[in-house]
Amino acid sequence: MVRQLFELGVLQSGFWHQFAMTAHSPVGLHPEKFGVVKETEVIGSFANNDINYIDSTGIDHEKFSFGLKKSLFNFMHGICFDYTLQEWFDFKIPKTKIPQHFIFKALQEPEDFKIKPTAKIVLLGGKPFVGEFTKSKKGSSWEMMTLTFHSKKESFTIQTSKAEGVWLKEILQKISVSSSQVFTLQEIKIDFEKQQEDFELFWYSKPVNSLREYGLLVL
């Protein structure tokens, strides 16, 4: 991804920083959870609070340094973009899982994140059918909600957390085309943040984007 960012001109310079354990970081506060042992406890000023440590995993933290620095030096000079990751290292490394044109495709996506706060939000269609279920993964479970919408031609279902689903169901009734009141994006954001956080993260999520394909209008 770093190579692609330089190749497309998104970045012009950079520097690889190796991990340093600081006193007030999660690792510094609870080293036993991360497999490291403190060598020092005394720290200086807030700006000089690095702690010497021993990594009990035995990993060599310097192992990748030369290859990372060498590749970055070349990228900053606009060359060697066609090298594979393996060519920067003299030991075997895992193959990348990032597609070759990942950054380029991301830059081609529509700029949907620039909706004005004063934009009016209206929902076409009727009320959704609501269902609840419990989702479990790796020993944890949480409540989820489904909202199913029906039109004359088709139906579709979205999934959210229960809290988001309850809020979404209520706000969709308020912004329905049959409602006498018109709401702006800013008003919806304020309403959302009375109960939850990260409105933008929710508003641009996959479930809401699906709604925008099926009748959630931004005017």
C-alpha angles and dihedrals in degrees: 000000000000090000091051093048091055094043091055094045095246089123128034102177140012147162132216113231118201117220116275123186112230125195099243099039121103089256092049093048097043108021093159090068091058101043097253133121124213117238094186135031103180114091133184128219123338089264091051105046104126116141125209112233145173119232106222091200089071093228118157106237091192094055098098098032100096095046093046093049093045094050092046091050090055094045090052088056092049098248142111095033089141094060117111118235091251092061092068094058133058092210131060116275131182118270116256118257093201114106115244095247099032097127094042092054091046090055091052094058117110116266096247092155094076100078111144117243088234093057113122117237119210132172120213118204135033137303119296126244107243129214135172133213140162121248120205132192133163094347096313127103135189138180118260135185133210124207116196120195125198129201131174091268107031149351132229136186133214129193128216138159112281093252093050091044093053091050093045093051091053096045092047089059090052095049096042114132087242092059118105092219126071119213129205126217089252092055091049090049091052091049092050094049092055086075108017145018137241100042093174091053090054097039093055094041124118096259093054092042088055089053090053088058091053106045111306100128128200108200 
